[in-house]
């Protein structure tokens, strides 16, 4: 087995000019084809991608800031609402307290008033009853006395005497 | 097992049909990969588009490690072509080789020194071209006397050494891989025992050659950018 054919200068009769030309031709052809078919479009799409990534980064940054701003806004709103709610509850409580106090005062006054009027009524009734009883007692006493004396005793004459007696009786009571 | 090259003579110049065929196949495969990968491009990449974008980013990384993107960006497409072309060319000879009538047709085009040295000379020529174009003839000429004027002869030698090493490194790696694969294949076809014995080395060496092919493509692209930056940048 001989590999002499692969040794430099051994294979050819002389310098293989056509091989050299073919190498140059095919290499140049390939370079032009690659540039037209692969390199141009690929570079285009890679540049496009770079731009896309860059713009996406900018967009992401913008939307991040936007959402941050919205979050702050919402937080402020929430805080405000909470403060407002607390104020409303406080107000309502205060209002309730005032109303309650008012109602209690009114009721108390009413009660005192009722009580006083009741006491007054009782006193009046009592006095009236006492007066009636006293009248009755005087009449009965006069009747009794006239029965005992057997004669007519003028009511007017003895009135002072009888009332005196009754007063004594009332005191003894 | 004696292989001959399908040589021809045309207009007084010699050529090798096998090399031309394999260069065409390489070009076609790389083009198809790139073409299929860049159909239906999406902002959110899927499948093959990811692969192409990975290659582009990879070459971009190589360029960025040598110069800033403002000056290096114009060499992006050159780097992509170099790395894909060399990588595909390196692995083409791995799965099989086809010889017909004692003539070897299918092999890695980079296992031929003519092809690799052509690529290397082309790259070095490009570095000189861009060196003159971007810095001006005067600055470009001055670079040969930096950092010390007496290093001028070494600078001249360096240019030729760069060209030779760039081309022969690639050729040597791929050629050695194919030679060993050829030996293992010869062992496999010798007898049934040879076939059994050759399975594991063949698989191991093919995997290793795949790795080498990728590494050599990366090195070729990296050195292209290194030489380019030496000529183009002002602070070297």
PDB file of C-alpha atoms in Angstrom, chain A residues 61-135:
ATOM      1  CA  UNK A  61     -38.851  49.622  33.122  1.00  0.00           C
ATOM      2  CA  UNK A  62     -41.610  52.045  32.180  1.00  0.00           C
ATOM      3  CA  UNK A  63     -44.405  49.700  33.172  1.00  0.00           C
ATOM      4  CA  UNK A  64     -42.611  48.866  36.395  1.00  0.00           C
ATOM      5  CA  UNK A  65     -42.463  52.546  37.265  1.00  0.00           C
ATOM      6  CA  UNK A  66     -46.095  52.960  36.253  1.00  0.00           C
ATOM      7  CA  UNK A  67     -47.247  50.111  38.456  1.00  0.00           C
ATOM      8  CA  UNK A  68     -45.119  51.437  41.299  1.00  0.00           C
ATOM      9  CA  UNK A  69     -46.819  54.795  40.918  1.00  0.00           C
ATOM     10  CA  UNK A  70     -50.269  53.173  40.836  1.00  0.00           C
ATOM     11  CA  UNK A  71     -49.424  51.161  43.923  1.00  0.00           C
ATOM     12  CA  UNK A  72     -48.409  54.307  45.782  1.00  0.00           C
ATOM     13  CA  UNK A  73     -51.622  55.960  44.656  1.00  0.00           C
ATOM     14  CA  UNK A  74     -53.738  53.040  45.807  1.00  0.00           C
ATOM     15  CA  UNK A  75     -51.918  52.931  49.113  1.00  0.00           C
ATOM     16  CA  UNK A  76     -52.563  56.622  49.663  1.00  0.00           C
ATOM     17  CA  UNK A  77     -56.206  56.197  48.732  1.00  0.00           C
ATOM     18  CA  UNK A  78     -56.549  53.285  51.114  1.00  0.00           C
ATOM     19  CA  UNK A  79     -54.966  55.244  53.910  1.00  0.00           C
ATOM     20  CA  UNK A  80     -57.264  58.152  53.221  1.00  0.00           C
ATOM     21  CA  UNK A  81     -60.309  55.910  53.180  1.00  0.00           C
ATOM     22  CA  UNK A  82     -59.264  54.323  56.441  1.00  0.00           C
ATOM     23  CA  UNK A  83     -58.787  57.696  58.103  1.00  0.00           C
ATOM     24  CA  UNK A  84     -62.152  58.787  56.795  1.00  0.00           C
ATOM     25  CA  UNK A  85     -63.843  55.663  58.048  1.00  0.00           C
ATOM     26  CA  UNK A  86     -62.320  56.109  61.484  1.00  0.00           C
ATOM     27  CA  UNK A  87     -63.499  59.701  61.525  1.00  0.00           C
ATOM     28  CA  UNK A  88     -67.009  58.653  60.510  1.00  0.00           C
ATOM     29  CA  UNK A  89     -67.213  56.018  63.209  1.00  0.00           C
ATOM     30  CA  UNK A  90     -65.882  58.446  65.761  1.00  0.00           C
ATOM     31  CA  UNK A  91     -68.408  61.015  64.714  1.00  0.00           C
ATOM     32  CA  UNK A  92     -71.245  58.552  64.879  1.00  0.00           C
ATOM     33  CA  UNK A  93     -70.152  57.463  68.320  1.00  0.00           C
ATOM     34  CA  UNK A  94     -70.036  61.042  69.515  1.00  0.00           C
ATOM     35  CA  UNK A  95     -73.424  61.711  67.988  1.00  0.00           C
ATOM     36  CA  UNK A  96     -74.809  58.613  69.666  1.00  0.00           C
ATOM     37  CA  UNK A  97     -73.413  59.692  73.016  1.00  0.00           C
ATOM     38  CA  UNK A  98     -74.992  63.086  72.681  1.00  0.00           C
ATOM     39  CA  UNK A  99     -78.333  61.651  71.666  1.00  0.00           C
ATOM     40  CA  UNK A 100     -78.249  59.158  74.486  1.00  0.00           C
ATOM     41  CA  UNK A 101     -77.466  61.833  77.026  1.00  0.00           C
ATOM     42  CA  UNK A 102     -80.283  63.941  75.653  1.00  0.00           C
ATOM     43  CA  UNK A 103     -82.749  61.102  75.797  1.00  0.00           C
ATOM     44  CA  UNK A 104     -81.687  60.211  79.308  1.00  0.00           C
ATOM     45  CA  UNK A 105     -81.991  63.820  80.464  1.00  0.00           C
ATOM     46  CA  UNK A 106     -85.400  64.183  78.887  1.00  0.00           C
ATOM     47  CA  UNK A 107     -86.592  60.912  80.393  1.00  0.00           C
ATOM     48  CA  UNK A 108     -85.265  61.862  83.786  1.00  0.00           C
ATOM     49  CA  UNK A 109     -86.949  65.245  83.646  1.00  0.00           C
ATOM     50  CA  UNK A 110     -90.167  63.589  82.560  1.00  0.00           C
ATOM     51  CA  UNK A 111     -89.926  61.128  85.385  1.00  0.00           C
ATOM     52  CA  UNK A 112     -89.275  63.833  87.928  1.00  0.00           C
ATOM     53  CA  UNK A 113     -92.125  65.810  86.518  1.00  0.00           C
ATOM     54  CA  UNK A 114     -94.464  62.812  86.650  1.00  0.00           C
ATOM     55  CA  UNK A 115     -93.405  62.012  90.138  1.00  0.00           C
ATOM     56  CA  UNK A 116     -93.966  65.532  91.298  1.00  0.00           C
ATOM     57  CA  UNK A 117     -97.360  65.734  89.695  1.00  0.00           C
ATOM     58  CA  UNK A 118     -98.299  62.388  91.186  1.00  0.00           C
ATOM     59  CA  UNK A 119     -97.220  63.556  94.646  1.00  0.00           C
ATOM     60  CA  UNK A 120     -99.175  66.728  94.165  1.00  0.00           C
ATOM     61  CA  UNK A 121    -102.230  64.741  93.099  1.00  0.00           C
ATOM     62  CA  UNK A 122    -101.877  62.458  96.069  1.00  0.00           C
ATOM     63  CA  UNK A 123    -101.625  65.419  98.426  1.00  0.00           C
ATOM     64  CA  UNK A 124    -104.623  67.109  96.898  1.00  0.00           C
ATOM     65  CA  UNK A 125    -106.676  63.937  97.053  1.00  0.00           C
ATOM     66  CA  UNK A 126    -105.560  63.341 100.606  1.00  0.00           C
ATOM     67  CA  UNK A 127    -106.479  66.837 101.689  1.00  0.00           C
ATOM     68  CA  UNK A 128    -109.770  66.586  99.914  1.00  0.00           C
ATOM     69  CA  UNK A 129    -110.477  63.266 101.571  1.00  0.00           C
ATOM     70  CA  UNK A 130    -109.474  64.585 104.956  1.00  0.00           C
ATOM     71  CA  UNK A 131    -111.683  67.622 104.446  1.00  0.00           C
ATOM     72  CA  UNK A 132    -114.593  65.396 103.440  1.00  0.00           C
ATOM     73  CA  UNK A 133    -114.051  63.140 106.385  1.00  0.00           C
ATOM     74  CA  UNK A 134    -113.804  66.102 108.667  1.00  0.00           C
ATOM     75  CA  UNK A 135    -117.104  67.492 107.313  1.00  0.00           C
TER      76      UNK A 135
END
